[in-house]
Amino acid sequence: MLMPKKIHHCVNVILVWISIIFISSYVAGQPGPVKNGHFENGVVVCASAYGAQIGADILKQGGNAYDAAIATQLALAVVYPQAGNIGGGGFMVARNAKGQIQALDFRERAPLKAFRDMYLDSNGAADLHKSQDGVLSVGVPGAVAGIFGMYKYARLPFEKLINPAIELAAKGFKITAAEAALLNRFKKDFERYNDYPVAFVKKTDWQQGDLLIQPELAATLKKIRDQGASGFYQGETAQSLVETVTASGGIIGLKDLDGYQATPRTPVSFDYHGYQIISFPPPSSGGLLLAQMMGMIAPFNIDTMGFLSAKAIHIMVEAERRAYADRAKYMGDPDYFQVPEKELMNQHYLAARMKDFNPQKATPSSAVNAGNVYEHNETTHIAVADNQGNLVSITTTLNGNFGSRVVVKGAGFLLNDEMDDFSAKPGVPNMFGAVGGVANQIEPGKRMLSSMCPTLVLKKGQPYMVVGTPGGTTIPTSVFQTIVDIIDYGKTPGQATEAPKFHHQWLPDQIMLEDGLPVAVTDSLVQMGYALKTVNGIGRTEIILFDQKAGGKASPGKIGMQAAADIRGDDSLAGY
Ligand code: GLY
């Protein structure tokens, strides 16, 4: 129904004032971070306190979880430039209040001029520098198409969702100590890949509390606000992107941008101990890996083994090893390669994969191949839930920190280096050490295989959990362990995010693990034959867990939600 003009005008004036009040407080100072909280109306968890606050304010202003997720994602493109983006891509899994599920693929695509051996040198060796840095590493961005794909389920005017991001870009925001350190660390790269001034470089070192102002990005966001997706994929923005890339030998053309579409997919859905797990299908490996790992451990009654005991870790790692061996052979963009999804998730197949599991010993990866079936990690996650039962789980990325480090000249946004997620050459590891073959070889227009794993868990059809994390190939294993920690060990979201994570991806044949496991546990793992490699941090997991009433049903009307933002970074949450 159309509103009379006068009322419409009054409503707009009120909305503008509300926005100004909220925006002034964003620019005044960095809120948070808040790591844990319990809410009854809605909550947003993400990598930045600004992003969480903006999303929560949208919920308070009558937006649903989709509105909040879009506003947060746009805010992260400004305040979390190392991974939040409009020049990258990602995946969304969501459930609306009617119980309908959506899986939206806005992954980057290979440019039309891309070809299989484009990263091989004259000796046939893979030149990973080219696939990881600079203009040749850039895939055709999908983020903006994704945002407008999600917007179909939102309810507020689009300008309300994007204005906070525009203001933060135009007026600046105060950076944290970690952000200052990161910008300083990448200064040389920014200078190397951009022969023009960019907002991320200043003469002196960045300090905590400095204002990062991005006027060119603000202007680009305004074009998106006023022209929709065409403000990015056509006209001046598209022209600037193509000129920036081709000036240094890149291959993205206007046709690549104009032809980009976000693609709805059928989500991966499976049962684990009476819970329905819903996650992302190929071109991400995340959902299938999760289904495989959970399917392999399901018969083992892991809850009877101690939490983070050597026995439990051993079983989980062997499931991880076998699933990742399948990833290397069978997973790729389903529009180009027939991924045997059903077969890879089949219970008999998964039981057979664990037949050679030895409870006393590690199985060497040299003895594990893909099964026979017929037929740096910078990314960021947003988890949102509202009191209507809308759940949104989005993982988005530029791939490496600040992606290719190329900033589009005059348009102020960073471009991804997602082409490195393809298999540049069979058996040659990418930046995450992942290997691949034909399934994930480069082809024009194809989407590179991802590990992103935005996930929802339902119990008896009711909301139970929203979960996801960054971390390259470690993403599915972190989500796997988080779900097991909560479902099988009864941990709270805070305990699950804090728990040390461990990761095995078949090759290299080692467990990557965080500090924090008792020495007795790591000693046992070494005795079983595992090589251990301690790493600084695995993932940054964001979790929303719904309160359960007797009988396992979330309480109708007022649905309590316990949320946790990961302790490993500036991650934060906000709700009411
Ligand atoms: N770029 C990391 C991933 O998609 O898995």
XYZ file of C-alpha atoms and ligand atoms in Angstrom:
581
model
C 0.000 0.000 0.000
C 1.338 3.437 -0.909
C 1.778 5.943 1.944
C 0.304 9.444 1.476
C 3.157 11.767 0.403
C 3.121 13.885 3.605
C 3.278 10.864 5.935
C 5.964 9.349 3.740
C 7.981 12.578 4.042
C 7.554 12.651 7.871
C 8.605 9.002 8.138
C 11.690 9.756 6.051
C 12.604 12.775 8.205
C 12.284 10.651 11.375
C 14.374 7.859 9.807
C 17.081 10.346 8.786
C 17.221 11.721 12.353
C 17.413 8.260 13.865
C 20.227 7.451 11.416
C 22.085 10.674 12.284
C 21.886 9.878 16.022
C 23.224 6.350 15.478
C 25.860 7.426 12.947
C 27.275 10.218 15.143
C 27.833 7.689 17.890
C 29.609 5.291 15.470
C 32.019 7.984 14.291
C 32.634 9.286 17.820
C 34.468 6.180 18.956
C 35.039 2.490 18.517
C 32.428 0.602 20.563
C 33.016 -2.751 22.267
C 34.275 -5.351 21.782
C 31.637 -7.431 23.569
C 32.395 -11.147 23.595
C 29.355 -12.778 25.212
C 25.720 -11.862 25.701
C 22.153 -13.081 26.030
C 19.374 -11.405 24.056
C 15.652 -11.840 23.456
C 15.046 -9.760 20.345
C 18.000 -10.171 18.064
C 21.774 -10.263 17.873
C 24.599 -9.708 15.388
C 28.052 -11.254 15.788
C 30.936 -10.321 13.498
C 34.590 -9.293 13.262
C 34.126 -5.668 14.331
C 32.303 -3.805 17.097
C 31.208 -1.146 14.574
C 29.757 -3.808 12.301
C 27.889 -5.546 15.135
C 26.493 -2.256 16.483
C 25.269 -1.115 13.067
C 23.497 -4.435 12.483
C 21.912 -4.400 15.949
C 20.689 -0.820 15.426
C 19.019 -1.926 12.193
C 17.230 -4.674 14.146
C 16.065 -2.086 16.703
C 14.776 0.102 13.893
C 12.483 -2.673 12.685
C 14.791 -4.492 10.299
C 14.888 -8.268 10.205
C 17.992 -10.481 10.303
C 18.532 -10.036 6.540
C 18.465 -6.215 6.863
C 20.917 -6.397 9.744
C 23.223 -8.807 7.918
C 23.335 -6.541 4.837
C 24.037 -3.421 6.930
C 26.775 -5.273 8.812
C 28.314 -6.647 5.637
C 28.424 -3.177 4.087
C 29.882 -1.728 7.293
C 32.600 -4.406 7.311
C 33.575 -3.350 3.766
C 34.586 -0.057 5.407
C 35.758 -0.901 8.924
C 37.282 -4.328 8.264
C 39.061 -3.842 4.934
C 41.311 -6.887 5.350
C 38.336 -9.165 4.642
C 35.043 -7.238 4.650
C 34.521 -6.174 1.081
C 32.633 -5.165 -1.996
C 35.501 -6.417 -4.189
C 35.346 -10.056 -3.071
C 32.649 -12.668 -2.663
C 31.113 -15.241 -0.365
C 28.141 -17.353 0.562
C 24.961 -16.944 2.601
C 22.855 -19.637 4.219
C 19.649 -18.341 5.765
C 16.296 -19.406 7.094
C 13.328 -17.057 7.087
C 10.556 -16.803 9.652
C 8.399 -19.168 7.556
C 11.071 -21.836 7.838
C 12.243 -21.531 4.215
C 15.942 -22.008 3.609
C 18.081 -20.041 1.143
C 21.653 -20.662 0.012
C 23.070 -17.820 -2.082
C 26.372 -18.154 -3.940
C 28.130 -14.848 -4.615
C 31.564 -16.380 -5.030
C 33.987 -14.700 -7.443
C 34.374 -16.172 -10.935
C 37.396 -16.588 -13.183
C 37.495 -13.861 -15.857
C 36.420 -14.921 -19.357
C 40.034 -14.578 -20.511
C 41.328 -16.955 -17.793
C 42.786 -20.311 -18.864
C 43.977 -23.467 -17.133
C 47.727 -22.874 -17.179
C 47.686 -19.104 -16.673
C 49.931 -19.302 -13.585
C 52.565 -21.650 -15.051
C 55.935 -20.207 -16.066
C 57.930 -21.199 -19.150
C 59.249 -24.276 -17.286
C 55.729 -25.399 -16.393
C 56.176 -24.486 -12.701
C 53.315 -22.759 -10.868
C 54.120 -19.096 -10.117
C 52.020 -18.663 -6.975
C 53.071 -15.057 -6.596
C 50.902 -14.312 -9.642
C 47.882 -16.180 -8.279
C 48.194 -14.554 -4.843
C 49.177 -10.915 -5.379
C 48.408 -8.152 -7.803
C 45.974 -7.822 -10.668
C 46.250 -11.340 -12.131
C 45.072 -12.859 -8.852
C 41.710 -11.069 -9.003
C 38.479 -12.965 -9.597
C 35.314 -11.210 -10.814
C 33.751 -9.877 -7.579
C 30.374 -11.205 -6.441
C 29.775 -9.373 -3.148
C 27.515 -6.604 -4.462
C 25.347 -9.024 -6.455
C 25.134 -11.087 -3.257
C 23.954 -8.124 -1.221
C 21.142 -7.408 -3.671
C 20.273 -11.119 -3.773
C 19.856 -11.072 0.009
C 17.941 -7.812 -0.097
C 14.915 -9.679 -1.563
C 14.289 -10.980 1.977
C 14.871 -7.658 3.759
C 12.228 -5.138 4.712
C 13.821 -1.685 5.222
C 14.693 0.802 2.440
C 18.137 -0.033 1.059
C 19.542 3.426 1.849
C 18.981 2.813 5.542
C 21.204 -0.270 5.328
C 24.045 1.368 3.409
C 24.065 4.900 4.897
C 25.968 3.972 8.081
C 28.730 2.442 5.920
C 28.842 5.542 3.701
C 29.145 7.802 6.745
C 31.904 5.708 8.277
C 33.823 5.758 4.998
C 33.332 9.513 4.506
C 33.942 10.694 8.067
C 36.334 7.949 9.132
C 36.382 5.565 12.049
C 38.826 4.912 14.853
C 41.018 1.890 14.247
C 41.997 -0.647 16.894
C 45.557 -1.562 17.843
C 45.329 -4.786 15.821
C 44.070 -2.894 12.759
C 46.869 -0.322 13.068
C 49.468 -3.103 13.247
C 47.986 -4.849 10.207
C 47.894 -1.682 8.082
C 51.535 -0.979 9.000
C 52.517 -4.536 8.133
C 50.961 -4.294 4.658
C 52.153 -0.735 3.860
C 54.860 -1.911 1.432
C 52.383 -4.125 -0.422
C 49.900 -1.258 -0.798
C 52.682 0.924 -2.232
C 53.876 -1.831 -4.509
C 50.486 -2.658 -6.060
C 49.067 0.875 -6.288
C 51.086 3.660 -7.934
C 48.552 6.242 -6.715
C 47.579 7.372 -3.188
C 45.353 4.953 -1.277
C 43.563 5.512 2.023
C 45.421 2.661 3.751
C 48.830 4.339 3.484
C 49.995 7.409 5.372
C 53.458 8.847 5.907
C 53.779 7.909 9.576
C 52.819 4.599 11.150
C 49.187 3.992 12.046
C 48.360 4.101 15.752
C 45.387 2.806 17.700
C 42.639 5.477 17.658
C 43.710 7.045 14.329
C 40.859 7.895 11.969
C 40.782 5.865 8.754
C 38.915 7.985 6.201
C 37.957 6.521 2.798
C 36.245 9.234 0.677
C 36.590 7.321 -2.605
C 34.965 4.251 -1.075
C 32.159 6.481 0.256
C 31.551 7.742 -3.286
C 31.422 4.179 -4.640
C 28.981 3.115 -1.923
C 26.790 6.106 -2.822
C 26.697 4.883 -6.437
C 25.585 1.465 -5.189
C 22.949 3.109 -2.980
C 21.599 5.251 -5.819
C 21.945 2.868 -8.782
C 21.741 -0.568 -7.176
C 24.035 -3.348 -8.413
C 24.542 -1.405 -11.682
C 26.388 1.212 -9.607
C 29.108 -1.424 -9.250
C 28.871 -3.736 -12.271
C 28.318 -0.995 -14.862
C 29.206 2.647 -15.444
C 32.055 4.481 -13.730
C 32.837 1.898 -11.047
C 33.086 -0.952 -13.559
C 35.174 1.227 -15.862
C 37.585 2.135 -13.043
C 37.908 -1.511 -11.991
C 38.717 -2.652 -15.523
C 41.172 0.212 -16.086
C 42.963 -0.470 -12.772
C 43.329 -4.152 -13.518
C 44.225 -3.966 -17.212
C 46.740 -1.106 -16.690
C 49.029 -3.651 -14.991
C 48.331 -6.634 -17.236
C 45.136 -8.004 -15.622
C 42.377 -9.643 -17.654
C 39.003 -8.624 -16.172
C 36.774 -6.912 -18.757
C 33.478 -5.023 -18.690
C 31.712 -8.140 -19.985
C 32.880 -10.097 -16.922
C 31.343 -7.521 -14.611
C 28.140 -6.949 -16.538
C 27.544 -10.699 -16.727
C 28.049 -11.486 -13.037
C 25.020 -13.041 -11.287
C 24.670 -14.397 -7.755
C 23.409 -17.996 -7.934
C 20.894 -19.684 -5.615
C 22.062 -23.187 -4.621
C 20.502 -26.164 -2.886
C 22.086 -26.277 0.564
C 23.796 -29.327 2.042
C 21.458 -30.687 4.734
C 22.034 -33.704 6.966
C 21.221 -35.134 10.363
C 23.739 -35.313 13.171
C 22.591 -36.882 16.444
C 19.028 -35.625 15.909
C 19.978 -32.094 14.772
C 19.546 -30.835 11.210
C 22.755 -29.234 9.953
C 22.389 -26.899 6.956
C 25.488 -25.589 5.222
C 26.909 -24.436 1.909
C 27.296 -26.798 -1.076
C 29.879 -26.582 -3.900
C 31.436 -24.364 -5.110
C 32.317 -24.364 -1.430
C 33.721 -27.556 -0.017
C 32.582 -26.397 3.458
C 29.173 -28.059 3.723
C 30.254 -31.352 2.153
C 33.349 -31.588 4.364
C 31.179 -30.903 7.398
C 28.710 -33.609 6.365
C 31.534 -36.068 5.748
C 33.384 -35.382 8.999
C 30.234 -35.481 11.092
C 28.999 -38.585 9.290
C 32.319 -40.356 9.925
C 32.393 -39.615 13.655
C 28.648 -40.067 14.328
C 28.870 -43.799 15.226
C 31.748 -43.309 17.692
C 29.880 -41.917 20.753
C 32.371 -39.143 21.074
C 30.458 -37.739 24.061
C 31.698 -40.661 26.171
C 35.313 -39.683 25.526
C 36.718 -36.704 27.394
C 36.342 -33.237 25.884
C 39.546 -32.534 23.912
C 40.943 -35.909 24.979
C 43.571 -37.547 22.751
C 41.034 -40.296 21.951
C 38.386 -37.830 20.749
C 40.875 -35.668 18.827
C 42.299 -38.806 17.155
C 38.892 -39.831 15.763
C 38.041 -36.309 14.644
C 41.421 -35.808 12.965
C 41.126 -39.103 11.062
C 37.700 -37.999 9.815
C 39.200 -34.639 8.785
C 42.077 -36.359 6.944
C 39.752 -38.592 4.925
C 37.276 -35.818 4.079
C 40.033 -33.490 2.836
C 41.471 -36.263 0.632
C 38.048 -36.351 -1.052
C 38.018 -32.565 -1.311
C 41.190 -32.606 -3.427
C 39.713 -35.008 -5.973
C 35.979 -34.513 -6.101
C 35.127 -30.924 -5.235
C 34.871 -27.946 -7.572
C 32.319 -25.654 -9.181
C 29.254 -27.844 -9.912
C 28.478 -25.754 -13.014
C 31.726 -27.071 -14.532
C 32.438 -30.350 -12.778
C 30.045 -33.043 -11.653
C 30.574 -33.171 -7.884
C 29.276 -36.508 -6.510
C 27.544 -34.814 -3.576
C 25.112 -37.584 -2.642
C 27.773 -40.257 -2.844
C 30.236 -38.285 -0.720
C 27.591 -37.897 1.998
C 26.306 -41.474 1.824
C 26.381 -43.164 5.260
C 27.736 -46.480 3.925
C 30.456 -44.663 2.041
C 31.448 -42.684 5.150
C 31.456 -45.823 7.319
C 33.728 -47.496 4.748
C 36.088 -44.503 4.829
C 36.660 -45.152 8.559
C 37.091 -48.952 8.160
C 40.891 -48.657 8.337
C 40.732 -46.333 11.360
C 43.158 -47.629 13.997
C 42.188 -46.498 17.538
C 45.863 -46.666 18.604
C 47.598 -45.057 15.649
C 47.517 -42.224 13.156
C 46.851 -43.374 9.585
C 49.582 -41.849 7.374
C 48.121 -39.665 4.621
C 50.217 -41.642 2.114
C 47.897 -44.576 2.933
C 44.751 -42.471 2.431
C 43.536 -41.532 -1.013
C 40.255 -40.083 -2.094
C 37.577 -42.758 -1.712
C 35.975 -44.478 -4.669
C 32.627 -42.970 -5.360
C 30.597 -43.674 -8.379
C 30.436 -41.186 -10.433
C 46.387 -16.760 5.550
C 43.620 -16.962 6.175
C 41.490 -13.896 6.092
C 37.842 -14.187 5.599
C 35.066 -13.021 7.871
C 31.820 -14.343 9.230
C 28.539 -12.645 10.171
C 25.920 -14.435 12.300
C 22.524 -12.786 12.793
C 19.250 -13.894 14.360
C 16.058 -12.041 15.127
C 13.020 -12.819 17.260
C 10.894 -13.789 14.253
C 12.993 -16.866 13.536
C 15.025 -15.331 10.677
C 18.601 -16.631 10.768
C 21.416 -15.426 8.530
C 24.891 -16.919 8.284
C 27.268 -15.213 5.836
C 30.928 -15.876 5.203
C 32.680 -13.447 2.880
C 36.269 -12.918 1.840
C 38.926 -11.243 -0.241
C 40.986 -14.455 0.296
C 44.328 -13.255 1.753
C 44.615 -10.211 4.029
C 43.470 -7.225 1.913
C 43.120 -9.656 -1.044
C 45.347 -8.752 -4.007
C 46.211 -5.478 -2.183
C 45.096 -3.717 -5.380
C 42.770 -0.785 -4.657
C 40.568 0.273 -7.577
C 41.891 3.657 -8.649
C 39.450 6.447 -7.817
C 36.899 3.980 -6.379
C 38.712 3.158 -3.138
C 37.890 -0.543 -2.708
C 40.184 -3.537 -2.507
C 40.113 -6.396 -5.000
C 40.293 -10.060 -4.001
C 43.077 -12.539 -4.806
C 40.599 -15.407 -5.022
C 42.115 -16.930 -8.186
C 44.588 -18.652 -5.839
C 41.744 -20.871 -4.612
C 41.839 -22.640 -7.970
C 44.322 -25.437 -8.423
C 47.064 -23.646 -10.410
C 48.635 -27.033 -11.213
C 47.601 -30.526 -10.045
C 49.272 -31.331 -6.719
C 50.727 -27.830 -6.150
C 49.466 -26.427 -2.834
C 47.781 -23.013 -2.761
C 48.244 -20.449 0.041
C 46.317 -22.719 2.411
C 48.370 -25.778 1.476
C 45.334 -27.263 -0.305
C 45.935 -29.344 -3.396
C 43.501 -30.098 -6.192
C 43.164 -31.393 -9.708
C 40.748 -31.382 -12.639
C 37.700 -30.656 -10.469
C 39.155 -27.293 -9.492
C 41.268 -26.379 -12.515
C 40.917 -22.865 -13.947
C 38.271 -22.381 -16.651
C 36.722 -19.144 -17.933
C 33.734 -18.084 -15.822
C 34.216 -20.897 -13.308
C 34.034 -20.384 -9.538
C 37.092 -21.426 -7.547
C 36.594 -24.030 -4.819
C 36.094 -22.514 -1.388
C 36.170 -23.842 2.174
C 33.682 -21.336 3.530
C 31.072 -22.932 5.692
C 28.255 -20.633 6.829
C 26.028 -22.987 8.800
C 22.661 -23.200 10.554
C 21.547 -25.920 12.943
C 17.878 -26.669 13.576
C 16.364 -28.890 16.238
C 12.926 -30.299 15.476
C 12.633 -27.644 12.763
C 13.260 -24.807 15.234
C 16.280 -22.457 15.293
C 19.142 -23.923 17.314
C 22.448 -22.449 16.157
C 24.011 -19.992 13.689
C 27.737 -20.552 13.261
C 30.678 -19.773 11.002
C 34.279 -18.629 10.925
C 37.087 -17.420 8.670
C 40.289 -19.449 8.320
C 40.750 -20.783 4.753
C 40.853 -24.564 4.742
C 40.538 -24.637 8.551
C 36.989 -23.242 8.304
C 35.093 -26.563 8.042
C 37.143 -28.176 10.826
C 36.494 -25.245 13.190
C 32.751 -25.351 12.450
C 32.819 -29.158 12.880
C 34.508 -28.903 16.283
C 32.245 -26.075 17.444
C 29.087 -28.069 16.671
C 30.503 -31.186 18.372
C 31.575 -29.125 21.417
C 28.052 -27.774 21.821
C 25.920 -30.788 20.825
C 28.040 -33.627 22.213
C 29.851 -31.967 25.095
C 27.217 -29.416 26.160
C 29.642 -26.491 25.979
C 28.369 -22.909 25.940
C 29.056 -20.730 22.877
C 31.770 -18.893 24.833
C 33.475 -22.161 25.787
C 33.199 -23.449 22.222
C 34.837 -20.361 20.698
C 37.596 -20.439 23.307
C 38.361 -24.168 22.947
C 41.703 -24.738 21.191
C 41.115 -25.870 17.621
C 43.001 -28.534 15.672
C 43.083 -29.137 11.952
C 44.145 -31.900 9.575
C 43.686 -31.508 5.819
C 45.230 -34.756 4.538
C 48.193 -32.938 2.996
C 50.450 -31.861 4.582
C 50.289 -34.879 6.895
C 50.251 -33.010 10.205
C 47.847 -31.685 12.800
C 47.873 -27.901 12.994
C 46.817 -26.962 16.482
C 46.504 -24.032 18.814
C 48.197 -23.752 22.183
C 46.085 -24.790 25.120
C 45.848 -28.568 24.982
C 47.307 -30.359 28.034
C 50.808 -31.768 27.456
C 49.494 -35.277 28.249
C 47.121 -34.962 25.270
C 49.744 -33.706 22.816
C 52.185 -36.388 24.046
C 49.578 -39.091 23.380
C 48.988 -37.744 19.884
C 52.726 -37.823 19.156
C 52.882 -41.401 20.425
C 50.090 -42.331 18.034
C 52.329 -41.121 15.210
C 51.067 -37.595 14.558
C 53.296 -34.699 13.552
C 52.046 -31.621 15.406
C 52.472 -28.040 14.229
C 51.465 -25.342 16.694
C 49.973 -22.258 15.042
C 48.947 -18.870 16.370
C 45.220 -18.936 15.891
C 42.716 -21.088 14.020
C 39.595 -19.258 12.910
C 37.456 -16.667 14.636
C 34.212 -18.448 15.286
C 30.966 -16.498 15.758
C 28.081 -18.369 17.379
C 24.435 -17.771 18.233
C 22.768 -20.530 20.245
C 19.057 -20.531 20.970
C 17.781 -21.297 24.462
C 16.150 -24.678 24.721
C 13.033 -25.275 26.745
C 12.145 -28.694 28.066
C 11.306 -30.810 25.034
C 13.985 -29.091 22.980
C 11.826 -26.315 21.550
C 12.952 -22.747 21.435
C 10.366 -20.734 23.338
C 7.915 -19.099 20.935
C 7.573 -15.313 20.898
C 10.456 -14.420 23.142
C 13.307 -16.531 21.914
C 16.391 -16.282 24.098
C 19.726 -16.384 22.317
C 23.169 -16.819 23.786
C 25.853 -15.386 21.541
C 29.639 -15.438 21.539
C 32.159 -13.488 19.481
C 35.557 -15.090 19.106
C 38.242 -14.070 21.603
C 41.037 -14.280 19.028
C 40.432 -10.845 17.462
C 38.440 -7.624 17.795
C 35.276 -9.651 17.124
C 32.211 -8.353 18.878
C 28.470 -8.719 19.226
C 25.516 -6.456 19.812
C 21.858 -7.146 20.364
C 18.906 -6.265 22.529
N 39.380 -17.923 0.191
C 39.172 -18.893 1.175
C 38.056 -19.806 0.853
O 37.188 -19.454 0.099
O 38.043 -20.910 1.330
